[in-house]
Amino acid sequence: MTSTDQDAFDNTINDASFLQRIVELNLTDPRAQDRIIYPLSVICSIVILARICNCNDASEQRLFWLEKLPWLKESFYGLDDD
């Protein structure tokens, strides 16, 4: 990976974290706190990214999740291996 590619990757990660933070600040999580696996901000941010990539239904968004999981783990906090 060239330094330009690395810079672009770093900027993408920063943008993803920024998106997650915006979602986090604007949503209240109504779910039962003891049953949460992933923070609502992570789920909403990933759905937004999937929609931007033309994944318009739940099955396409799930495939996006599975295909991009290594990158998503680097980009979003709260997306740990449990």
Short mmCIF file of N, CA and C in Angstrom, two decimals:
data_model
loop_
_atom_site.label_atom_id
_atom_site.label_comp_id
_atom_site.label_asym_id
_atom_site.label_seq_id
_atom_site.Cartn_x
_atom_site.Cartn_y
_atom_site.Cartn_z
N MET A 1 0.85 -1.16 0.00
CA MET A 1 0.00 0.00 0.00
C MET A 1 0.91 1.24 0.00
N THR A 2 0.66 2.12 -0.94
CA THR A 2 1.45 3.35 -1.00
C THR A 2 1.03 4.30 0.09
N SER A 3 1.84 5.33 0.31
CA SER A 3 1.48 6.30 1.35
C SER A 3 0.21 7.04 0.98
N THR A 4 -0.05 7.27 -0.31
CA THR A 4 -1.30 7.90 -0.74
C THR A 4 -2.49 7.01 -0.43
N ASP A 5 -2.35 5.71 -0.70
CA ASP A 5 -3.41 4.76 -0.37
C ASP A 5 -3.65 4.71 1.13
N GLN A 6 -2.57 4.73 1.90
CA GLN A 6 -2.69 4.70 3.35
C GLN A 6 -3.39 5.96 3.86
N ASP A 7 -3.05 7.11 3.29
CA ASP A 7 -3.71 8.37 3.68
C ASP A 7 -5.20 8.32 3.37
N ALA A 8 -5.55 7.80 2.21
CA ALA A 8 -6.97 7.69 1.84
C ALA A 8 -7.69 6.76 2.79
N PHE A 9 -7.04 5.64 3.14
CA PHE A 9 -7.63 4.69 4.08
C PHE A 9 -7.81 5.34 5.45
N ASP A 10 -6.81 6.05 5.92
CA ASP A 10 -6.90 6.73 7.22
C ASP A 10 -8.03 7.76 7.21
N ASN A 11 -8.17 8.51 6.13
CA ASN A 11 -9.25 9.49 6.03
C ASN A 11 -10.61 8.82 6.04
N THR A 12 -10.73 7.66 5.38
CA THR A 12 -11.99 6.93 5.38
C THR A 12 -12.35 6.47 6.78
N ILE A 13 -11.36 5.99 7.52
CA ILE A 13 -11.61 5.57 8.90
C ILE A 13 -12.04 6.76 9.74
N ASN A 14 -11.39 7.90 9.57
CA ASN A 14 -11.78 9.10 10.31
C ASN A 14 -13.20 9.51 9.96
N ASP A 15 -13.57 9.43 8.67
CA ASP A 15 -14.92 9.77 8.25
C ASP A 15 -15.95 8.82 8.85
N ALA A 16 -15.62 7.53 8.90
CA ALA A 16 -16.53 6.55 9.48
C ALA A 16 -16.74 6.82 10.97
N SER A 17 -15.67 7.11 11.67
CA SER A 17 -15.79 7.43 13.10
C SER A 17 -16.60 8.71 13.31
N PHE A 18 -16.43 9.68 12.42
CA PHE A 18 -17.19 10.92 12.51
C PHE A 18 -18.67 10.65 12.28
N LEU A 19 -19.01 9.83 11.29
CA LEU A 19 -20.40 9.46 11.04
C LEU A 19 -20.99 8.77 12.26
N GLN A 20 -20.24 7.85 12.84
CA GLN A 20 -20.72 7.14 14.02
C GLN A 20 -20.99 8.11 15.16
N ARG A 21 -20.12 9.06 15.35
CA ARG A 21 -20.28 10.04 16.43
C ARG A 21 -21.52 10.92 16.21
N ILE A 22 -21.77 11.33 14.97
CA ILE A 22 -22.96 12.12 14.66
C ILE A 22 -24.22 11.33 14.99
N VAL A 23 -24.26 10.06 14.57
CA VAL A 23 -25.42 9.22 14.87
C VAL A 23 -25.58 9.06 16.37
N GLU A 24 -24.48 8.83 17.04
CA GLU A 24 -24.50 8.63 18.49
C GLU A 24 -25.09 9.84 19.23
N LEU A 25 -24.73 11.04 18.78
CA LEU A 25 -25.19 12.25 19.44
C LEU A 25 -26.65 12.58 19.16
N ASN A 26 -27.21 12.00 18.11
CA ASN A 26 -28.56 12.36 17.69
C ASN A 26 -29.61 11.29 17.93
N LEU A 27 -29.22 10.14 18.44
CA LEU A 27 -30.18 9.07 18.68
C LEU A 27 -30.14 8.63 20.14
N THR A 28 -31.29 8.27 20.63
CA THR A 28 -31.40 7.65 21.94
C THR A 28 -31.74 6.19 21.71
N ASP A 29 -31.04 5.31 22.35
CA ASP A 29 -31.23 3.87 22.16
C ASP A 29 -32.36 3.38 23.05
N PRO A 30 -33.50 2.97 22.46
CA PRO A 30 -34.64 2.52 23.27
C PRO A 30 -34.57 1.04 23.65
N ARG A 31 -33.52 0.35 23.21
CA ARG A 31 -33.46 -1.09 23.45
C ARG A 31 -33.12 -1.40 24.90
N ALA A 32 -33.49 -2.63 25.32
CA ALA A 32 -33.15 -3.10 26.66
C ALA A 32 -31.63 -3.20 26.76
N GLN A 33 -31.03 -2.43 27.64
CA GLN A 33 -29.58 -2.30 27.72
C GLN A 33 -28.85 -3.61 28.00
N ASP A 34 -29.48 -4.53 28.69
CA ASP A 34 -28.83 -5.80 29.02
C ASP A 34 -28.82 -6.79 27.86
N ARG A 35 -29.50 -6.45 26.77
CA ARG A 35 -29.58 -7.35 25.62
C ARG A 35 -28.84 -6.83 24.39
N ILE A 36 -28.15 -5.72 24.53
CA ILE A 36 -27.48 -5.09 23.39
C ILE A 36 -26.17 -5.80 23.08
N ILE A 37 -25.98 -6.12 21.81
CA ILE A 37 -24.71 -6.70 21.35
C ILE A 37 -23.86 -5.60 20.72
N TYR A 38 -24.46 -4.79 19.84
CA TYR A 38 -23.75 -3.70 19.17
C TYR A 38 -24.44 -2.38 19.47
N PRO A 39 -23.68 -1.33 19.68
CA PRO A 39 -24.29 -0.02 19.92
C PRO A 39 -25.14 0.41 18.72
N LEU A 40 -26.22 1.11 19.00
CA LEU A 40 -27.11 1.59 17.96
C LEU A 40 -26.37 2.47 16.96
N SER A 41 -25.40 3.24 17.43
CA SER A 41 -24.65 4.11 16.52
C SER A 41 -23.87 3.30 15.48
N VAL A 42 -23.38 2.14 15.85
CA VAL A 42 -22.66 1.28 14.91
C VAL A 42 -23.63 0.75 13.86
N ILE A 43 -24.76 0.24 14.30
CA ILE A 43 -25.73 -0.34 13.38
C ILE A 43 -26.24 0.71 12.40
N CYS A 44 -26.63 1.86 12.90
CA CYS A 44 -27.14 2.92 12.03
C CYS A 44 -26.07 3.41 11.05
N SER A 45 -24.87 3.59 11.52
CA SER A 45 -23.78 4.06 10.65
C SER A 45 -23.50 3.07 9.53
N ILE A 46 -23.49 1.79 9.86
CA ILE A 46 -23.22 0.77 8.84
C ILE A 46 -24.38 0.68 7.85
N VAL A 47 -25.59 0.82 8.31
CA VAL A 47 -26.74 0.83 7.39
C VAL A 47 -26.65 2.04 6.46
N ILE A 48 -26.27 3.19 6.98
CA ILE A 48 -26.10 4.38 6.13
C ILE A 48 -25.03 4.12 5.06
N LEU A 49 -23.89 3.57 5.46
CA LEU A 49 -22.84 3.26 4.49
C LEU A 49 -23.31 2.24 3.46
N ALA A 50 -24.03 1.23 3.91
CA ALA A 50 -24.54 0.21 2.98
C ALA A 50 -25.52 0.84 1.98
N ARG A 51 -26.37 1.74 2.45
CA ARG A 51 -27.31 2.42 1.55
C ARG A 51 -26.57 3.27 0.54
N ILE A 52 -25.51 3.94 0.96
CA ILE A 52 -24.70 4.74 0.03
C ILE A 52 -24.11 3.83 -1.05
N CYS A 53 -23.82 2.58 -0.69
CA CYS A 53 -23.26 1.61 -1.63
C CYS A 53 -24.34 0.81 -2.36
N ASN A 54 -25.56 1.34 -2.39
CA ASN A 54 -26.70 0.74 -3.11
C ASN A 54 -27.16 -0.58 -2.54
N CYS A 55 -26.97 -0.81 -1.27
CA CYS A 55 -27.53 -1.98 -0.59
C CYS A 55 -28.85 -1.51 0.01
N ASN A 56 -29.94 -1.78 -0.70
CA ASN A 56 -31.21 -1.15 -0.37
C ASN A 56 -32.17 -2.00 0.44
N ASP A 57 -31.85 -3.25 0.67
CA ASP A 57 -32.72 -4.05 1.55
C ASP A 57 -31.87 -4.76 2.59
N ALA A 58 -32.54 -5.38 3.53
CA ALA A 58 -31.84 -5.97 4.68
C ALA A 58 -30.87 -7.07 4.26
N SER A 59 -31.22 -7.87 3.27
CA SER A 59 -30.32 -8.96 2.87
C SER A 59 -29.06 -8.40 2.21
N GLU A 60 -29.18 -7.35 1.40
CA GLU A 60 -28.01 -6.72 0.80
C GLU A 60 -27.15 -6.05 1.87
N GLN A 61 -27.79 -5.44 2.85
CA GLN A 61 -27.06 -4.78 3.93
C GLN A 61 -26.33 -5.81 4.78
N ARG A 62 -26.92 -6.98 4.98
CA ARG A 62 -26.25 -8.05 5.71
C ARG A 62 -25.01 -8.52 4.96
N LEU A 63 -25.12 -8.69 3.63
CA LEU A 63 -23.96 -9.07 2.82
C LEU A 63 -22.87 -8.01 2.88
N PHE A 64 -23.26 -6.74 2.85
CA PHE A 64 -22.31 -5.65 3.01
C PHE A 64 -21.57 -5.80 4.33
N TRP A 65 -22.31 -6.04 5.40
CA TRP A 65 -21.74 -6.25 6.74
C TRP A 65 -20.71 -7.37 6.71
N LEU A 66 -21.08 -8.52 6.15
CA LEU A 66 -20.20 -9.68 6.15
C LEU A 66 -18.96 -9.46 5.29
N GLU A 67 -19.13 -8.84 4.12
CA GLU A 67 -18.01 -8.62 3.22
C GLU A 67 -17.04 -7.57 3.74
N LYS A 68 -17.54 -6.57 4.44
CA LYS A 68 -16.71 -5.45 4.89
C LYS A 68 -16.32 -5.54 6.36
N LEU A 69 -16.62 -6.64 7.01
CA LEU A 69 -16.42 -6.75 8.45
C LEU A 69 -15.00 -6.42 8.92
N PRO A 70 -13.95 -6.89 8.26
CA PRO A 70 -12.60 -6.50 8.74
C PRO A 70 -12.40 -4.99 8.72
N TRP A 71 -12.82 -4.34 7.65
CA TRP A 71 -12.70 -2.87 7.57
C TRP A 71 -13.59 -2.20 8.61
N LEU A 72 -14.81 -2.71 8.78
CA LEU A 72 -15.73 -2.11 9.75
C LEU A 72 -15.16 -2.18 11.16
N LYS A 73 -14.51 -3.29 11.49
CA LYS A 73 -13.91 -3.43 12.82
C LYS A 73 -12.80 -2.42 13.06
N GLU A 74 -12.09 -2.06 11.99
CA GLU A 74 -11.04 -1.05 12.12
C GLU A 74 -11.63 0.36 12.21
N SER A 75 -12.80 0.55 11.62
CA SER A 75 -13.36 1.89 11.46
C SER A 75 -14.30 2.33 12.58
N PHE A 76 -14.96 1.39 13.24
CA PHE A 76 -15.98 1.73 14.23
C PHE A 76 -15.59 1.22 15.60
N TYR A 77 -15.74 2.09 16.60
CA TYR A 77 -15.53 1.63 17.96
C TYR A 77 -16.82 0.97 18.44
N GLY A 78 -16.69 -0.03 19.29
CA GLY A 78 -17.85 -0.78 19.80
C GLY A 78 -18.18 -1.99 18.95
N LEU A 79 -17.34 -2.31 17.98
CA LEU A 79 -17.59 -3.46 17.11
C LEU A 79 -16.51 -4.49 17.38
N ASP A 80 -16.51 -5.02 18.59
CA ASP A 80 -15.49 -5.97 19.04
C ASP A 80 -15.93 -7.40 18.78
N ASP A 81 -14.97 -8.29 18.77
CA ASP A 81 -15.29 -9.72 18.73
C ASP A 81 -15.76 -10.13 20.11
N ASP A 82 -16.99 -10.65 20.15
CA ASP A 82 -17.55 -11.10 21.43
C ASP A 82 -17.68 -12.61 21.43
#
